[in-house]
Short mmCIF file of C-alpha atoms in Angstrom, two decimals:
data_model
loop_
_atom_site.label_atom_id
_atom_site.label_comp_id
_atom_site.label_asym_id
_atom_site.label_seq_id
_atom_site.Cartn_x
_atom_site.Cartn_y
_atom_site.Cartn_z
CA UNK Z 1 -7.77 21.80 13.82
CA UNK Z 2 -4.87 19.45 14.70
CA UNK Z 3 -4.82 15.86 13.47
CA UNK Z 4 -6.23 13.48 16.09
CA UNK Z 5 -5.84 9.70 16.33
CA UNK Z 6 -8.91 7.69 15.41
CA UNK Z 7 -10.34 5.95 18.49
CA UNK Z 8 -11.24 2.25 18.48
CA UNK Z 9 -11.35 1.46 14.77
CA UNK Z 10 -11.48 -2.12 13.47
CA UNK Z 11 -8.11 -3.56 12.34
CA UNK Z 12 -8.84 -3.23 8.63
CA UNK Z 13 -9.61 0.45 9.08
CA UNK Z 14 -6.47 1.04 11.16
CA UNK Z 15 -4.37 -0.59 8.46
CA UNK Z 16 -5.48 1.90 5.85
CA UNK Z 17 -6.06 5.06 7.91
CA UNK Z 18 -3.77 6.06 10.74
CA UNK Z 19 -5.01 9.57 11.47
CA UNK Z 20 -8.22 11.50 11.06
CA UNK Z 21 -8.12 14.53 8.79
CA UNK Z 22 -10.79 17.06 7.89
CA UNK Z 23 -12.50 16.32 4.58
CA UNK Z 24 -11.04 19.44 2.99
CA UNK Z 25 -7.53 18.01 3.44
CA UNK Z 26 -8.34 14.50 2.22
CA UNK Z 27 -7.24 13.41 -1.23
CA UNK Z 28 -10.78 12.78 -2.61
CA UNK Z 29 -11.58 16.49 -2.09
CA UNK Z 30 -8.58 17.44 -4.25
CA UNK Z 31 -9.04 14.59 -6.74
CA UNK Z 32 -10.42 17.16 -9.19
CA UNK Z 33 -8.16 20.14 -8.55
CA UNK Z 34 -10.18 22.52 -10.72
CA UNK Z 35 -13.42 21.79 -8.89
CA UNK Z 36 -11.66 22.00 -5.52
CA UNK Z 37 -10.23 25.44 -6.42
CA UNK Z 38 -13.63 26.88 -7.34
CA UNK Z 39 -15.20 25.51 -4.18
CA UNK Z 40 -12.49 27.00 -1.97
CA UNK Z 41 -12.58 30.27 -3.87
CA UNK Z 42 -16.34 30.58 -3.44
CA UNK Z 43 -16.26 29.53 0.21
CA UNK Z 44 -13.36 31.85 1.07
CA UNK Z 45 -14.77 35.00 -0.46
CA UNK Z 46 -18.27 34.26 0.81
CA UNK Z 47 -16.80 33.99 4.29
CA UNK Z 48 -14.91 37.25 3.77
CA UNK Z 49 -18.14 38.96 2.63
CA UNK Z 50 -20.06 37.70 5.66
CA UNK Z 51 -17.30 38.73 8.05
CA UNK Z 52 -17.05 42.24 6.64
CA UNK Z 53 -20.85 42.61 6.58
CA UNK Z 54 -21.18 41.56 10.22
CA UNK Z 55 -18.40 43.98 11.13
CA UNK Z 56 -20.17 46.84 9.31
CA UNK Z 57 -23.53 46.09 10.93
CA UNK Z 58 -22.03 45.81 14.41
CA UNK Z 59 -20.42 49.24 13.96
CA UNK Z 60 -23.83 50.76 13.07
CA UNK Z 61 -22.77 51.68 9.56
CA UNK Z 62 -25.48 52.57 7.02
CA UNK Z 63 -26.83 50.06 4.54
CA UNK Z 64 -24.76 51.65 1.79
CA UNK Z 65 -21.68 50.27 3.52
CA UNK Z 66 -22.87 46.76 2.68
CA UNK Z 67 -22.85 47.64 -1.00
CA UNK Z 68 -19.26 48.81 -0.65
CA UNK Z 69 -18.36 45.52 1.05
CA UNK Z 70 -20.01 43.53 -1.76
CA UNK Z 71 -18.08 45.49 -4.39
CA UNK Z 72 -14.86 45.00 -2.42
CA UNK Z 73 -15.45 41.23 -2.28
CA UNK Z 74 -16.18 41.06 -6.01
CA UNK Z 75 -12.97 42.98 -6.77
CA UNK Z 76 -10.97 40.68 -4.50
CA UNK Z 77 -12.54 37.59 -6.09
CA UNK Z 78 -11.61 38.74 -9.60
CA UNK Z 79 -8.07 39.77 -8.63
CA UNK Z 80 -7.37 36.40 -6.99
CA UNK Z 81 -8.59 34.62 -10.13
CA UNK Z 82 -5.95 36.56 -12.04
CA UNK Z 83 -3.36 35.74 -9.34
CA UNK Z 84 -4.12 32.01 -9.54
CA UNK Z 85 -3.42 32.04 -13.29
CA UNK Z 86 -0.16 33.96 -12.88
CA UNK Z 87 0.99 31.88 -9.88
CA UNK Z 88 0.36 28.69 -11.84
CA UNK Z 89 2.66 29.99 -14.56
CA UNK Z 90 5.33 31.14 -12.08
CA UNK Z 91 5.49 27.66 -10.52
CA UNK Z 92 7.00 26.40 -13.78
CA UNK Z 93 9.78 29.02 -13.69
CA UNK Z 94 13.14 28.56 -11.94
CA UNK Z 95 12.76 28.99 -8.19
CA UNK Z 96 14.41 32.43 -7.82
CA UNK Z 97 12.63 33.84 -10.85
CA UNK Z 98 9.32 32.47 -9.62
CA UNK Z 99 9.74 33.99 -6.16
CA UNK Z 100 10.66 37.40 -7.57
CA UNK Z 101 7.76 37.39 -10.02
CA UNK Z 102 5.36 36.30 -7.26
CA UNK Z 103 6.41 39.19 -5.01
CA UNK Z 104 6.17 41.70 -7.86
CA UNK Z 105 2.75 40.36 -8.89
CA UNK Z 106 1.46 40.47 -5.30
CA UNK Z 107 2.60 44.09 -4.98
CA UNK Z 108 0.93 45.00 -8.29
CA UNK Z 109 -2.30 43.21 -7.32
CA UNK Z 110 -2.30 45.03 -3.97
CA UNK Z 111 -1.94 48.38 -5.69
CA UNK Z 112 -4.64 47.52 -8.25
CA UNK Z 113 -7.07 46.39 -5.53
CA UNK Z 114 -6.38 49.49 -3.46
CA UNK Z 115 -7.05 51.80 -6.43
CA UNK Z 116 -10.29 50.03 -7.37
CA UNK Z 117 -11.55 49.97 -3.80
CA UNK Z 118 -10.61 53.64 -3.28
CA UNK Z 119 -12.52 54.60 -6.44
CA UNK Z 120 -15.63 52.62 -5.42
CA UNK Z 121 -15.48 54.14 -1.93
CA UNK Z 122 -15.21 57.70 -3.29
CA UNK Z 123 -18.00 57.04 -5.78
CA UNK Z 124 -20.38 55.98 -3.02
CA UNK Z 125 -19.27 58.22 -0.17
CA UNK Z 126 -17.94 61.45 -1.65
CA UNK Z 127 -19.74 64.21 -3.49
CA UNK Z 128 -16.88 64.48 -5.96
CA UNK Z 129 -15.81 60.91 -6.80
CA UNK Z 130 -12.18 60.43 -7.67
CA UNK Z 131 -8.97 58.80 -6.66
CA UNK Z 132 -6.52 60.44 -4.30
CA UNK Z 133 -3.43 59.20 -2.52
CA UNK Z 134 -5.05 59.28 0.92
CA UNK Z 135 -7.83 56.89 -0.07
CA UNK Z 136 -5.40 54.53 -1.82
CA UNK Z 137 -3.07 54.41 1.18
CA UNK Z 138 -6.06 53.79 3.45
CA UNK Z 139 -6.97 50.69 1.46
CA UNK Z 140 -3.42 49.45 0.98
CA UNK Z 141 -2.90 47.62 4.28
CA UNK Z 142 -6.26 45.80 4.22
CA UNK Z 143 -5.90 44.68 0.59
CA UNK Z 144 -2.31 43.56 1.11
CA UNK Z 145 -3.31 41.50 4.16
CA UNK Z 146 -6.16 39.81 2.31
CA UNK Z 147 -4.18 39.06 -0.86
CA UNK Z 148 -1.08 37.96 1.04
CA UNK Z 149 -3.21 35.60 3.13
CA UNK Z 150 -4.88 34.25 -0.01
CA UNK Z 151 -1.46 33.74 -1.65
CA UNK Z 152 -0.14 31.92 1.40
CA UNK Z 153 -3.12 29.56 1.33
CA UNK Z 154 -2.71 29.02 -2.42
CA UNK Z 155 0.94 28.00 -2.15
CA UNK Z 156 0.36 26.07 1.07
CA UNK Z 157 -2.37 23.92 -0.44
CA UNK Z 158 -0.34 23.33 -3.60
CA UNK Z 159 2.69 22.35 -1.54
CA UNK Z 160 0.51 19.94 0.45
CA UNK Z 161 -0.77 18.36 -2.79
CA UNK Z 162 2.77 17.99 -4.13
CA UNK Z 163 3.91 16.26 -0.93
CA UNK Z 164 0.86 13.96 -0.96
CA UNK Z 165 1.47 13.07 -4.60
CA UNK Z 166 5.11 12.25 -3.88
CA UNK Z 167 4.08 10.12 -0.90
CA UNK Z 168 1.59 8.25 -3.09
CA UNK Z 169 4.28 7.66 -5.69
CA UNK Z 170 6.72 6.37 -3.06
CA UNK Z 171 4.05 4.09 -1.61
CA UNK Z 172 3.18 2.78 -5.08
CA UNK Z 173 6.84 2.13 -5.86
CA UNK Z 174 7.28 0.38 -2.50
CA UNK Z 175 4.25 -1.83 -3.15
CA UNK Z 176 5.49 -2.64 -6.64
CA UNK Z 177 8.94 -3.54 -5.30
CA UNK Z 178 7.43 -5.73 -2.59
CA UNK Z 179 5.11 -7.44 -5.07
CA UNK Z 180 7.98 -8.02 -7.49
CA UNK Z 181 10.12 -9.52 -4.73
CA UNK Z 182 7.30 -11.83 -3.62
CA UNK Z 183 6.73 -12.92 -7.21
CA UNK Z 184 10.44 -13.57 -7.65
CA UNK Z 185 10.54 -15.70 -4.51
CA UNK Z 186 7.50 -17.66 -5.64
CA UNK Z 187 8.76 -18.20 -9.19
CA UNK Z 188 12.10 -19.32 -7.77
CA UNK Z 189 10.43 -22.50 -6.49
CA UNK Z 190 8.90 -23.71 -9.74
CA UNK Z 191 12.05 -24.47 -11.82
CA UNK Z 192 13.59 -26.34 -8.88
CA UNK Z 193 10.54 -28.56 -8.44
CA UNK Z 194 9.98 -29.03 -12.18
CA UNK Z 195 13.57 -30.11 -12.67
CA UNK Z 196 13.23 -32.95 -10.17
CA UNK Z 197 9.83 -34.07 -11.48
CA UNK Z 198 10.73 -33.96 -15.16
CA UNK Z 199 13.97 -35.78 -14.41
CA UNK Z 200 11.96 -38.54 -12.75
CA UNK Z 201 9.54 -38.71 -15.70
CA UNK Z 202 12.49 -38.91 -18.08
CA UNK Z 203 13.90 -41.80 -16.07
CA UNK Z 204 10.57 -43.65 -16.18
CA UNK Z 205 10.39 -43.15 -19.96
CA UNK Z 206 13.91 -44.56 -20.40
CA UNK Z 207 12.90 -47.56 -18.29
CA UNK Z 208 9.82 -47.94 -20.53
CA UNK Z 209 7.47 -47.56 -17.55
CA UNK Z 210 5.02 -45.56 -19.62
CA UNK Z 211 2.02 -46.02 -17.34
CA UNK Z 212 3.86 -44.58 -14.34
CA UNK Z 213 5.29 -41.80 -16.50
CA UNK Z 214 1.80 -40.91 -17.78
CA UNK Z 215 0.40 -40.98 -14.26
CA UNK Z 216 3.17 -38.69 -13.02
CA UNK Z 217 2.60 -36.31 -15.93
CA UNK Z 218 -1.11 -36.23 -15.15
CA UNK Z 219 -0.46 -35.43 -11.49
CA UNK Z 220 2.10 -32.79 -12.48
CA UNK Z 221 -0.50 -31.15 -14.72
CA UNK Z 222 -3.01 -31.14 -11.85
CA UNK Z 223 -0.45 -29.62 -9.51
CA UNK Z 224 0.57 -26.88 -11.96
CA UNK Z 225 -3.05 -26.13 -12.82
CA UNK Z 226 -3.83 -25.73 -9.13
CA UNK Z 227 -0.85 -23.44 -8.49
CA UNK Z 228 -1.53 -21.27 -11.56
CA UNK Z 229 -4.99 -20.41 -10.26
CA UNK Z 230 -3.42 -18.10 -7.70
CA UNK Z 231 -1.27 -15.06 -8.30
CA UNK Z 232 2.34 -15.29 -7.08
CA UNK Z 233 1.65 -12.76 -4.32
CA UNK Z 234 -1.78 -14.08 -3.35
CA UNK Z 235 -2.65 -15.57 0.01
CA UNK Z 236 -4.53 -18.88 0.08
CA UNK Z 237 -6.33 -20.66 2.86
CA UNK Z 238 -4.49 -23.32 4.83
CA UNK Z 239 -6.92 -25.90 3.41
CA UNK Z 240 -5.92 -24.91 -0.14
CA UNK Z 241 -2.24 -25.03 0.78
CA UNK Z 242 -2.68 -28.53 2.21
CA UNK Z 243 -4.48 -29.62 -0.96
CA UNK Z 244 -1.52 -28.34 -3.00
CA UNK Z 245 0.86 -30.29 -0.77
CA UNK Z 246 -1.14 -33.46 -1.25
CA UNK Z 247 -0.96 -33.05 -5.04
CA UNK Z 248 2.79 -32.53 -4.76
CA UNK Z 249 3.22 -35.55 -2.49
CA UNK Z 250 1.23 -37.73 -4.90
CA UNK Z 251 3.85 -36.94 -7.53
CA UNK Z 252 6.74 -37.67 -5.14
CA UNK Z 253 5.08 -40.83 -3.88
CA UNK Z 254 5.37 -42.30 -7.35
CA UNK Z 255 9.13 -41.85 -7.06
CA UNK Z 256 9.61 -43.14 -3.53
CA UNK Z 257 6.52 -45.36 -3.07
CA UNK Z 258 6.38 -46.76 0.49
CA UNK Z 259 9.57 -44.91 1.53
CA UNK Z 260 7.57 -41.67 1.63
CA UNK Z 261 4.96 -41.66 4.40
CA UNK Z 262 3.08 -38.34 4.66
CA UNK Z 263 0.89 -37.52 7.68
CA UNK Z 264 -1.42 -34.50 8.00
CA UNK Z 265 -2.78 -33.22 11.32
CA UNK Z 266 -4.77 -30.07 10.53
CA UNK Z 267 -7.00 -28.40 13.10
CA UNK Z 268 -10.33 -27.69 11.33
CA UNK Z 269 -10.48 -24.30 13.05
CA UNK Z 270 -7.22 -23.30 11.32
CA UNK Z 271 -8.23 -24.35 7.79
CA UNK Z 272 -9.62 -20.89 6.92
CA UNK Z 273 -6.42 -19.10 7.97
CA UNK Z 274 -4.59 -17.45 5.08
CA UNK Z 275 -0.90 -17.67 4.27
CA UNK Z 276 1.30 -17.04 1.20
CA UNK Z 277 0.70 -19.64 -1.49
CA UNK Z 278 3.24 -22.47 -1.82
CA UNK Z 279 4.84 -21.48 1.48
CA UNK Z 280 5.07 -25.03 2.84
CA UNK Z 281 6.06 -26.87 -0.33
CA UNK Z 282 9.81 -26.13 0.02
CA UNK Z 283 9.74 -27.50 3.57
CA UNK Z 284 8.25 -30.77 2.39
CA UNK Z 285 10.68 -30.83 -0.53
CA UNK Z 286 13.62 -30.43 1.85
CA UNK Z 287 12.28 -33.17 4.07
CA UNK Z 288 12.07 -35.49 1.07
CA UNK Z 289 15.58 -34.64 -0.06
CA UNK Z 290 17.29 -34.95 3.32
CA UNK Z 291 15.12 -37.49 5.14
CA UNK Z 292 13.59 -39.78 2.51
CA UNK Z 293 16.16 -39.87 -0.29
CA UNK Z 294 19.27 -40.91 1.69
CA UNK Z 295 17.50 -43.64 3.68
CA UNK Z 296 16.51 -47.07 2.38
CA UNK Z 297 13.66 -47.17 4.89
CA UNK Z 298 12.53 -43.69 3.94
CA UNK Z 299 10.91 -41.42 6.49
CA UNK Z 300 7.65 -40.06 7.74
CA UNK Z 301 6.84 -36.43 6.93
CA UNK Z 302 4.26 -34.83 9.19
CA UNK Z 303 2.46 -31.55 8.50
CA UNK Z 304 0.50 -30.13 11.43
CA UNK Z 305 -1.38 -26.89 12.01
CA UNK Z 306 -3.34 -25.62 14.99
CA UNK Z 307 -4.67 -22.42 16.49
CA UNK Z 308 -2.81 -20.91 19.44
CA UNK Z 309 -4.88 -17.95 20.59
CA UNK Z 310 -5.03 -15.50 17.69
CA UNK Z 311 -2.14 -17.14 15.85
CA UNK Z 312 -1.63 -20.19 13.64
CA UNK Z 313 1.23 -22.55 14.42
CA UNK Z 314 2.35 -24.75 11.53
CA UNK Z 315 5.00 -27.46 11.78
CA UNK Z 316 6.67 -29.65 9.14
CA UNK Z 317 8.72 -32.46 10.64
CA UNK Z 318 10.41 -35.64 9.46
CA UNK Z 319 11.94 -38.77 10.99
CA UNK Z 320 15.19 -38.49 9.06
CA UNK Z 321 18.73 -37.98 10.42
CA UNK Z 322 18.15 -34.32 11.26
CA UNK Z 323 20.97 -31.79 11.18
CA UNK Z 324 24.34 -33.37 10.53
CA UNK Z 325 27.05 -31.99 12.76
CA UNK Z 326 29.25 -29.33 11.21
CA UNK Z 327 26.66 -28.82 8.46
CA UNK Z 328 24.85 -25.56 7.97
CA UNK Z 329 21.42 -27.11 7.58
CA UNK Z 330 19.27 -29.12 5.23
CA UNK Z 331 18.12 -26.30 3.01
CA UNK Z 332 21.15 -24.14 2.41
CA UNK Z 333 22.60 -26.29 -0.34
CA UNK Z 334 19.62 -25.73 -2.59
CA UNK Z 335 19.49 -21.97 -2.07
CA UNK Z 336 15.69 -21.89 -2.24
CA UNK Z 337 14.58 -23.60 0.97
CA UNK Z 338 14.54 -22.01 4.39
CA UNK Z 339 16.04 -18.71 3.19
CA UNK Z 340 13.25 -18.37 0.63
CA UNK Z 341 10.57 -18.99 3.24
CA UNK Z 342 12.13 -16.52 5.68
CA UNK Z 343 12.13 -13.83 2.99
CA UNK Z 344 8.50 -14.51 2.06
CA UNK Z 345 7.41 -14.37 5.71
CA UNK Z 346 9.20 -11.05 6.18
CA UNK Z 347 7.54 -9.65 3.05
CA UNK Z 348 4.10 -10.87 4.11
CA UNK Z 349 4.10 -10.20 7.87
CA UNK Z 350 7.12 -8.04 8.72
CA UNK Z 351 8.23 -8.79 12.29
CA UNK Z 352 4.83 -10.28 13.19
CA UNK Z 353 5.82 -13.91 12.66
CA UNK Z 354 8.05 -16.63 14.12
CA UNK Z 355 10.25 -19.09 12.20
CA UNK Z 356 12.22 -21.83 13.98
CA UNK Z 357 14.10 -24.88 12.70
CA UNK Z 358 15.78 -27.54 14.83
CA UNK Z 359 16.67 -31.20 15.16
CA UNK Z 360 14.50 -33.33 17.40
CA UNK Z 361 16.14 -35.33 20.22
CA UNK Z 362 15.06 -38.70 18.81
CA UNK Z 363 16.24 -37.92 15.30
CA UNK Z 364 14.58 -35.91 12.63
CA UNK Z 365 14.15 -32.28 11.77
CA UNK Z 366 11.28 -29.88 12.41
CA UNK Z 367 10.45 -26.43 11.07
CA UNK Z 368 7.87 -24.40 12.96
CA UNK Z 369 6.10 -21.30 11.65
CA UNK Z 370 3.80 -19.04 13.63
CA UNK Z 371 1.79 -16.37 11.81
CA UNK Z 372 -1.23 -14.15 12.61
CA UNK Z 373 -4.65 -15.73 12.14
CA UNK Z 374 -5.99 -13.85 9.11
CA UNK Z 375 -9.18 -14.64 7.21
CA UNK Z 376 -8.80 -12.03 4.43
CA UNK Z 377 -6.19 -11.70 1.68
CA UNK Z 378 -4.25 -8.46 2.46
CA UNK Z 379 -2.88 -8.25 -1.09
CA UNK Z 380 -6.37 -8.23 -2.63
CA UNK Z 381 -7.58 -5.66 -0.05
CA UNK Z 382 -4.67 -3.35 -0.92
CA UNK Z 383 -5.40 -3.69 -4.63
#
C-alpha cells in the first residue's frame, strides 16, 4: 500500500508525523527486532500454508495433499530460520564476500528444500518412497521462488531499519546541534550583562554607597534566580519575559534613576504567548546604551506587545537619537545585540517570523518582532 498524506490533523500531530504508514513499517513494531522477526515469520508461513491449502482444495485434491502442504510449510519455516542466522553473519562480512556467500547459501537451501519436499512427496504418494532427480527438479522452481522471495523481504526490511536508524541519528544530531547553538546564544548574553552590573556595583562600593550597592546586588540575585529557572533553550510566556525585563530594569534604574523611564503596554491576550527566554533583554540593553547613556535627559523605553490575527507583534522603542548617519546600527558594536536575536529567532521559528529595526521620524529607534502565537513550549514537546 503506498504512503498517503494524513488528512486534517491538528498542528501538533502534523509537526511530528508527516505521512501515514502501516503499523508493520512503523518504528514501534521493530523496536524489539527479535519479537518482530518471530511475528513476521509466523505470519508469513501461516499465510503461505493457507494459500497452498486453498489452492489444493480448489483443485479437488485429496485430503492427503493438505498433509503434504503442512510438511512443506514446516520445512520452509525451519530452512528460513537457518537462513536468517547465516544472513545475519554474512551482513558483517565485506560486501562482495557477503553477496557471494548469500547466493551460495540460497542455492544450497533451495537444493535442500527441494530434496526434503521430494522425499516427503514420494513417501506419501508413491508405493516405493525414494528420491529421484525428476521429483527434485519438480520442486526446485517452487522452493527457489519461495526462498528467494523470503530472502528479498529479509534484506529489504533490514535495509529499511538501517535507513531509519541513520535518519534517527541524523535527526538527533541536528537537534543536539540546534540546542547547543541556542544555548550558546543564550549564554552569550549573561557575561555582557553581568559585566555592566558588577562594574556599577563596584563603582558604588568605591563611592561608599553601600545601601545602593546592597540593593543592586539583591536585585541582581533576583534576576539571576529568575533566569536560572528556565533552560537556555526553553520558551517562556510573554508575561514571564516581561517580569524578567522589569527585574532587569530595576537594576538599571538604580544606575540611571530618573533618566531611565520604562513603559510597558502589553495586551492581556498576548501574555500567554511563548517566545525564547531572554529574547527581549538585549533590545532593552541596547536602548539603554544608545538612548539613555549618552543623553543627560535620558530617554523613555517602551515595550509593547499585541495580537495581530494568529501572530504576536512585539516592539521595543526608545526616544533616543536613533541611528546615527554612516553608522551600522546601535547593536553591532557589542556583537551580541540584534545579530544574536536574529539567530535565536531563526533557530526557534525558521522563516516563520519577522524582524525589523528602524529609526522613527521624530527621533528614536524601534525594533519590531512578529512571531507565531504559540501556547506550548516546542522544545519540551520534542523532548
